[in-house]
Amino acid sequence: MRTRSNSGVRLDYYQRIVHKLILDHQQPVTGLFPASPQNDHAWIRDNLYCILAVWGLSMAFKKIADQDEDRAKTYELEQSCVKLMRGLLMAMMQQKEKVEKFKSTQNPHDSLHAKYSSITGRTVVTDTEWGHLQIDAISLYLLVLAQMTASGLQIVFSLDEVAFIQNLVFYIESAYCTPDYGIWERGDKTNHGLPELNASSIGMAKAALEAMNELDLFGARGGPSSVIHVLADEAQKCQAVLQSMLPRESNSKELDSGLLSIISYPAFAVDDPHLITKTRDTIVTKLQGKFGCKRFLRDGHKTPREDPNRLYYEPWELRMFENIECEWPLFFCYLILDYCFQGVKNNVSEYMQKLEMIMIRKDDGMKLVPELYSVPADKAHLEQSEPGSQERIPLGRCPFIWAQSLYILGKLLQEGFLAVGELDPLNRRLCSEKKPDVVVQIVILAEDNEIRDKLLEYDLHVQTINEVAPIEVQPARVLSHLYTYLGRNKKLGLSGRKSRDVGILSTSKLYSLNDRIFAFTPQNFDYEEYYMTRDPALLASTFTANVAFLGMSWKQMLGRPTITLLATQYLLDHGKIPMAMITTMKKLKSGYINGTRVTLGNLGDFLSTSAITNLSFLGSQEDGYPDKLNPQVQSYLEEHLLKSFSTKFSLLSRPAARGRSLRRRMSVRGAIKKTRSINVDSETLGMEGENVGPHGLLERKPSWLEVDPVYGRSPSPEDAKRKSFTKGTSTTNLGVTPTIEITKEKSPSPPKEEVVNKNVVIRNRTISESQSLMYAEQETDELIGMLRETESLDEQGDILQYLVDTHGLDFNTGILENGKPVTVKDLLKVLYEKACSQKLWGLVRHSAGMLGKRVEDLAKAVTDLLVRQKQITVGMPPNNEYTITAPLPENELRQLIHCAYGDDESTAMLTQELLVYLAMFIRTEPQLFLEMLRLRVGLIIQVMATELSRTLSCDGEEASEHLLNLSPFEMKNLLYHILSGKEFAINSAGRGNFSIVSNKSNRYGKKSQIMLEGQNIQGGIEETPTVEPDRQGQWLRRRRLDGALNRVPRDFYPRVWGVLEKCQGLVIQGKILQPNLTQEMTSGELKFALAVETVLNSIPQPEYRQLVVEALMVLTLLVEYKTINNLGGMITVEHLVHKANQIFLEDQMRCNGDATLCCAKAESFGGAQVCGGAAGVCQLLYDSAPSGSYGTMTYLARAVAALLADRMPPDTPLECTIT
């Protein structure tokens, strides 16, 4: 035999090891690896990691193949990999029904199994006996399959298998919002079988989706039909959630060493180098020990204190495992590979030494990696008091093949037999490198020549839809329909893609189909579906957000993104192109918009630079005509060639006969208004104004939102309606005959004309109650006659609201249109269209609610918030708030929101709208949501109305009318100002519409600005001093906003955990935070934060809640500076606030401060608070800055000192540590 080179000899040694430790255990029939000689179960995840060493070795042999035997060895090793990958594929294909079912249900019991029999490849436990839903395992399979295929192995043999793999891609598509059992198969760490959202699963799914995209499973020999397609937006969603979670693993695990597998080899799922470093460093500092890393904090697995007789833990016992968790050498292997890929040789050899010191030598000199190291039972208490001091013993399987395989890869890389690029042929490791700037291409098309000419007036040259032929332009929903044909397979019973969502990344590509080319307009510009697209200013801002998003998220794709926009009749405002559109288009011509590079041009010019995807899967593959379009698709496309967008408003458009039957008109008036439920009233919210006394000591502003105790409904007083007419703020006076504004009484007595009906005084009954009285003689056809003759859309709305309440949506009105009967619903649709074109947003929201229109992808918006660890409540506090903690399907969400608001369609619609804006903000500006755990939409709506009533100096009802009439863009703007806490002013834009502007900008004239207290500012903007004076009401407003948004100081929850350690509980609003929470949860755990939050949310008044948070912060300082070892028994936090208030008032009396005018009077001292501050605390204390000698922190600190003085034994000296 010829002599081998040194490298050949060394590789032969590794081949012996791989044979002995790995390949000898591979089952000859299925190709799977059993868990151990005693246990024939084959886990998907472990099998994949085992085979990586075999694959690595095969590529090392390929390089030195100087003899035939080496080529033979290469082939033999490669085929072992193919055998295993096909074994797993066969096992999963036997469960194809589950894949099909899971796409719709995402139910853990419908998931593919996590382990199979290694002898037969069949299932070994039932669906319910094991936590099977482990998205990371299926994702790892797809990732390894993609990498091996790219390295030249042929694993998939037939087109049926290709279809199955395509469906596995759909299976993991929803990973970003599917709670699973994760890499340790446990879910929540108490192991009660509760799945949770795991960062490691989401990261693995993201990597698999990116690796699979446009991959030809037949390698170099394939054609268009063997290519896998992935919608880029799905991977992007995983990416965004991952960014928001790391370094947290899940709700119950604040950290997990399993994350090493996604920040480096094999997944490389994170793009942000800082986040990678932060996650790695956190794992090394918190979890690394001498014998490996702990999986996560308080992991009881195989520790001496674990009860081996049961699978689960009691929550209180988790504290026993602190500092004695087992350490796993496996993670040293991950770190070695990580540093090999980074090319940091010193760290590779340092970790290799650490690992080889704890490996176990066998008689024949082979070094084995054990599964884990545990603390001996007799040393547990010593280890707990001094972590890292005791020696540990190896337990579990030895060798642990998962770790052994990664160790062998590490050695091959370290000794230079493999280059990192060979283990990663798809170049995933480069995803965190800096990329060149993306240039976003933008095409604007006009619907017809008329619009093209209008744009030309502004020097904007665009083509019409007809001029871009042969390129066809379609709305996004057509693309989403075409994608449902992807992955269909009759033989396997697989139905293709279920999700209807196509995001901006997918619509920014061009698509080729045979010889046709398609461009698609973005999903959130779909005029058919959503009223928010009817607001030009909102469209412009959504558009700029889309461009910025593409600039950041367009990665791993060949070609540039192209946004195709359609300028249609819908956009015209009274026949003109709105200014918002023109300014945005002008900006586009400059080449930059908000820092993103853009280029404006025609579709034809961009063909060579755009990303183009081939829709080859639409061929009739299964019928044997791959080049011919599927007949269903053919007919679908012919139907959907862009029809003109114009709708006819023939109904309800006859000229009115003026001045007839005024009486009838008055009686339906206000039907819509009756449904409103926004409460800007004082008592419930603690939102009292200065002039409100608790028991009517001062005159109280009359509020129309007094809820009637019997029916729980709000009255709808006529005169408020008239008041709003005369102010010119309401949209109602558009072409209303002047005769209507006759009565101007100041009390809700019936209008003069309604003499006919004597008993209409009880205005606040539900419609059904009072209809028998009100409309006794009023026939339906008479109402329909009125409907025809009135021109005011508000009145038409009231009449239709009444018709819907009495007869329902499908009631036949008896009108005929083109020979077809017209229902109330048809009339509502026409009303909706008209309200949209006249921009009467209050009416638009109400009619959209009644028609059950959905706001753009509500479910997606809610999911976007939830997966970023924000819980949501809907409904008006304090009584009917519903909390949403897990993603729900669209219809259930709509149901829930409508339940929460009863009959109030407008507010239900507004809630859906606000959820969409919150989701937009959390996608683009996540920093606005720092330190907020729950978003209480009902409370946010009330605060928005309160802010409007404060800024416009009007009462509650008017404010809520104004709020519901804000255009979508202004609504989004107002929400932004409230989230960011910026001061704002309001401009009246005429027609009852307002615009909201930041106080810092110079965009408005001096006259229109309404300042904080409602007084006009004197002089120009330039003269305002640069430092804002400490205005009255500023801190109160700040606390109100922070309280309503549930915002807390940084690291607040971990610090409260520290306080709980030192006392016997904290009492807030009668609810107790028990100290045993610290036994059950670690300080950084999300579950702990939610527990504290729930207790704080029981405080109804936002500003009072904020003072309670400040009081807790003072307590945390005591604990952190170790002023005192123990805080004694239970602490009632509110007592601290009231004590601080008392000290404040005493101070005020001493120095004759402002509070002497309200609360600090000798005679009323301690009695009823006069100024009506929330929860009996003086308004002026709420309005004090936190710092300074008269600041809230000073008083709270004094209150805490007083509390401790009571609790300390009198003779103990207190040390005064000055910090």
PDB file of N, CA, C and O in Angstrom, residues 374-407:
ATOM      1  N   SER A 374     -23.251  17.045  36.904  1.00  0.00           N
ATOM      2  CA  SER A 374     -24.169  17.413  37.981  1.00  0.00           C
ATOM      3  C   SER A 374     -23.403  17.522  39.297  1.00  0.00           C
ATOM      4  O   SER A 374     -22.324  16.929  39.446  1.00  0.00           O
ATOM      5  N   VAL A 375     -23.955  18.292  40.232  1.00  0.00           N
ATOM      6  CA  VAL A 375     -23.337  18.419  41.562  1.00  0.00           C
ATOM      7  C   VAL A 375     -23.713  17.185  42.384  1.00  0.00           C
ATOM      8  O   VAL A 375     -24.880  16.794  42.396  1.00  0.00           O
ATOM      9  N   PRO A 376     -22.744  16.529  43.055  1.00  0.00           N
ATOM     10  CA  PRO A 376     -23.100  15.373  43.909  1.00  0.00           C
ATOM     11  C   PRO A 376     -24.062  15.814  45.007  1.00  0.00           C
ATOM     12  O   PRO A 376     -23.984  16.954  45.477  1.00  0.00           O
ATOM     13  N   ALA A 377     -24.962  14.911  45.411  1.00  0.00           N
ATOM     14  CA  ALA A 377     -26.021  15.281  46.352  1.00  0.00           C
ATOM     15  C   ALA A 377     -25.467  15.847  47.669  1.00  0.00           C
ATOM     16  O   ALA A 377     -26.020  16.789  48.232  1.00  0.00           O
ATOM     17  N   ASP A 378     -24.335  15.282  48.157  1.00  0.00           N
ATOM     18  CA  ASP A 378     -23.845  15.740  49.466  1.00  0.00           C
ATOM     19  C   ASP A 378     -23.150  17.105  49.381  1.00  0.00           C
ATOM     20  O   ASP A 378     -22.890  17.740  50.397  1.00  0.00           O
ATOM     21  N   LYS A 379     -22.857  17.563  48.144  1.00  0.00           N
ATOM     22  CA  LYS A 379     -22.141  18.849  48.022  1.00  0.00           C
ATOM     23  C   LYS A 379     -23.080  19.985  47.596  1.00  0.00           C
ATOM     24  O   LYS A 379     -22.634  21.108  47.377  1.00  0.00           O
ATOM     25  N   ALA A 380     -24.390  19.673  47.421  1.00  0.00           N
ATOM     26  CA  ALA A 380     -25.305  20.665  46.834  1.00  0.00           C
ATOM     27  C   ALA A 380     -25.355  21.953  47.642  1.00  0.00           C
ATOM     28  O   ALA A 380     -25.303  23.055  47.097  1.00  0.00           O
ATOM     29  N   HIS A 381     -25.425  21.834  49.011  1.00  0.00           N
ATOM     30  CA  HIS A 381     -25.572  23.057  49.815  1.00  0.00           C
ATOM     31  C   HIS A 381     -24.311  23.915  49.734  1.00  0.00           C
ATOM     32  O   HIS A 381     -24.371  25.136  49.740  1.00  0.00           O
ATOM     33  N   LEU A 382     -23.127  23.254  49.629  1.00  0.00           N
ATOM     34  CA  LEU A 382     -21.867  24.007  49.512  1.00  0.00           C
ATOM     35  C   LEU A 382     -21.837  24.764  48.181  1.00  0.00           C
ATOM     36  O   LEU A 382     -21.471  25.939  48.124  1.00  0.00           O
ATOM     37  N   GLU A 383     -22.240  24.057  47.095  1.00  0.00           N
ATOM     38  CA  GLU A 383     -22.244  24.682  45.769  1.00  0.00           C
ATOM     39  C   GLU A 383     -23.219  25.865  45.762  1.00  0.00           C
ATOM     40  O   GLU A 383     -22.952  26.892  45.147  1.00  0.00           O
ATOM     41  N   GLN A 384     -24.359  25.701  46.486  1.00  0.00           N
ATOM     42  CA  GLN A 384     -25.361  26.764  46.463  1.00  0.00           C
ATOM     43  C   GLN A 384     -24.833  28.024  47.147  1.00  0.00           C
ATOM     44  O   GLN A 384     -25.059  29.131  46.692  1.00  0.00           O
ATOM     45  N   SER A 385     -24.105  27.824  48.250  1.00  0.00           N
ATOM     46  CA  SER A 385     -23.605  29.014  48.954  1.00  0.00           C
ATOM     47  C   SER A 385     -22.398  29.626  48.230  1.00  0.00           C
ATOM     48  O   SER A 385     -22.175  30.823  48.299  1.00  0.00           O
ATOM     49  N   GLU A 386     -21.623  28.785  47.511  1.00  0.00           N
ATOM     50  CA  GLU A 386     -20.469  29.337  46.796  1.00  0.00           C
ATOM     51  C   GLU A 386     -20.400  28.706  45.406  1.00  0.00           C
ATOM     52  O   GLU A 386     -19.713  27.693  45.215  1.00  0.00           O
ATOM     53  N   PRO A 387     -21.122  29.299  44.427  1.00  0.00           N
ATOM     54  CA  PRO A 387     -21.227  28.664  43.104  1.00  0.00           C
ATOM     55  C   PRO A 387     -19.856  28.461  42.462  1.00  0.00           C
ATOM     56  O   PRO A 387     -18.981  29.320  42.548  1.00  0.00           O
ATOM     57  N   GLY A 388     -19.694  27.264  41.833  1.00  0.00           N
ATOM     58  CA  GLY A 388     -18.454  26.981  41.107  1.00  0.00           C
ATOM     59  C   GLY A 388     -17.353  26.419  41.973  1.00  0.00           C
ATOM     60  O   GLY A 388     -16.249  26.180  41.501  1.00  0.00           O
ATOM     61  N   SER A 389     -17.628  26.151  43.273  1.00  0.00           N
ATOM     62  CA  SER A 389     -16.538  25.701  44.157  1.00  0.00           C
ATOM     63  C   SER A 389     -16.384  24.181  44.152  1.00  0.00           C
ATOM     64  O   SER A 389     -15.313  23.665  44.444  1.00  0.00           O
ATOM     65  N   GLN A 390     -17.452  23.455  43.811  1.00  0.00           N
ATOM     66  CA  GLN A 390     -17.422  21.994  43.961  1.00  0.00           C
ATOM     67  C   GLN A 390     -17.109  21.284  42.643  1.00  0.00           C
ATOM     68  O   GLN A 390     -17.424  21.782  41.567  1.00  0.00           O
ATOM     69  N   GLU A 391     -16.485  20.108  42.759  1.00  0.00           N
ATOM     70  CA  GLU A 391     -16.297  19.254  41.584  1.00  0.00           C
ATOM     71  C   GLU A 391     -17.648  18.629  41.231  1.00  0.00           C
ATOM     72  O   GLU A 391     -18.486  18.404  42.103  1.00  0.00           O
ATOM     73  N   ARG A 392     -17.826  18.295  39.948  1.00  0.00           N
ATOM     74  CA  ARG A 392     -19.103  17.705  39.532  1.00  0.00           C
ATOM     75  C   ARG A 392     -18.876  16.324  38.931  1.00  0.00           C
ATOM     76  O   ARG A 392     -17.747  15.983  38.576  1.00  0.00           O
ATOM     77  N   ILE A 393     -19.948  15.555  38.838  1.00  0.00           N
ATOM     78  CA  ILE A 393     -19.838  14.201  38.271  1.00  0.00           C
ATOM     79  C   ILE A 393     -20.604  14.123  36.947  1.00  0.00           C
ATOM     80  O   ILE A 393     -21.646  14.741  36.803  1.00  0.00           O
ATOM     81  N   PRO A 394     -20.061  13.377  35.948  1.00  0.00           N
ATOM     82  CA  PRO A 394     -20.769  13.262  34.664  1.00  0.00           C
ATOM     83  C   PRO A 394     -21.991  12.352  34.807  1.00  0.00           C
ATOM     84  O   PRO A 394     -21.913  11.311  35.468  1.00  0.00           O
ATOM     85  N   LEU A 395     -23.094  12.753  34.219  1.00  0.00           N
ATOM     86  CA  LEU A 395     -24.313  11.929  34.214  1.00  0.00           C
ATOM     87  C   LEU A 395     -24.853  11.868  32.782  1.00  0.00           C
ATOM     88  O   LEU A 395     -24.384  12.589  31.906  1.00  0.00           O
ATOM     89  N   GLY A 396     -25.891  11.047  32.580  1.00  0.00           N
ATOM     90  CA  GLY A 396     -26.536  10.985  31.267  1.00  0.00           C
ATOM     91  C   GLY A 396     -25.743  10.130  30.298  1.00  0.00           C
ATOM     92  O   GLY A 396     -24.890   9.339  30.676  1.00  0.00           O
ATOM     93  N   ARG A 397     -26.031  10.325  29.011  1.00  0.00           N
ATOM     94  CA  ARG A 397     -25.400   9.481  27.988  1.00  0.00           C
ATOM     95  C   ARG A 397     -23.939   9.872  27.791  1.00  0.00           C
ATOM     96  O   ARG A 397     -23.587  11.047  27.868  1.00  0.00           O
ATOM     97  N   CYS A 398     -23.113   8.872  27.540  1.00  0.00           N
ATOM     98  CA  CYS A 398     -21.723   9.170  27.220  1.00  0.00           C
ATOM     99  C   CYS A 398     -21.290   8.139  26.180  1.00  0.00           C
ATOM    100  O   CYS A 398     -21.330   6.949  26.469  1.00  0.00           O
ATOM    101  N   PRO A 399     -20.881   8.457  24.984  1.00  0.00           N
ATOM    102  CA  PRO A 399     -20.813   9.829  24.488  1.00  0.00           C
ATOM    103  C   PRO A 399     -22.202  10.388  24.172  1.00  0.00           C
ATOM    104  O   PRO A 399     -23.108   9.641  23.814  1.00  0.00           O
ATOM    105  N   PHE A 400     -22.324  11.710  24.316  1.00  0.00           N
ATOM    106  CA  PHE A 400     -23.544  12.398  23.916  1.00  0.00           C
ATOM    107  C   PHE A 400     -23.313  12.776  22.449  1.00  0.00           C
ATOM    108  O   PHE A 400     -22.570  13.693  22.144  1.00  0.00           O
ATOM    109  N   ILE A 401     -23.939  12.013  21.532  1.00  0.00           N
ATOM    110  CA  ILE A 401     -23.517  12.092  20.123  1.00  0.00           C
ATOM    111  C   ILE A 401     -23.724  13.493  19.533  1.00  0.00           C
ATOM    112  O   ILE A 401     -22.949  13.943  18.699  1.00  0.00           O
ATOM    113  N   TRP A 402     -24.798  14.176  19.939  1.00  0.00           N
ATOM    114  CA  TRP A 402     -25.050  15.544  19.467  1.00  0.00           C
ATOM    115  C   TRP A 402     -23.783  16.393  19.702  1.00  0.00           C
ATOM    116  O   TRP A 402     -23.284  17.064  18.789  1.00  0.00           O
ATOM    117  N   ALA A 403     -23.256  16.318  20.929  1.00  0.00           N
ATOM    118  CA  ALA A 403     -22.070  17.124  21.259  1.00  0.00           C
ATOM    119  C   ALA A 403     -20.826  16.555  20.581  1.00  0.00           C
ATOM    120  O   ALA A 403     -19.992  17.289  20.056  1.00  0.00           O
ATOM    121  N   GLN A 404     -20.728  15.231  20.570  1.00  0.00           N
ATOM    122  CA  GLN A 404     -19.536  14.585  19.995  1.00  0.00           C
ATOM    123  C   GLN A 404     -19.379  14.988  18.519  1.00  0.00           C
ATOM    124  O   GLN A 404     -18.286  15.282  18.057  1.00  0.00           O
ATOM    125  N   SER A 405     -20.507  15.006  17.822  1.00  0.00           N
ATOM    126  CA  SER A 405     -20.481  15.333  16.397  1.00  0.00           C
ATOM    127  C   SER A 405     -19.989  16.769  16.182  1.00  0.00           C
ATOM    128  O   SER A 405     -19.162  17.040  15.308  1.00  0.00           O
ATOM    129  N   LEU A 406     -20.497  17.692  17.007  1.00  0.00           N
ATOM    130  CA  LEU A 406     -20.055  19.088  16.876  1.00  0.00           C
ATOM    131  C   LEU A 406     -18.574  19.224  17.254  1.00  0.00           C
ATOM    132  O   LEU A 406     -17.841  20.028  16.675  1.00  0.00           O
ATOM    133  N   TYR A 407     -18.129  18.404  18.229  1.00  0.00           N
ATOM    134  CA  TYR A 407     -16.710  18.434  18.637  1.00  0.00           C
ATOM    135  C   TYR A 407     -15.825  18.010  17.460  1.00  0.00           C
ATOM    136  O   TYR A 407     -14.812  18.634  17.162  1.00  0.00           O
TER     137      TYR A 407
END
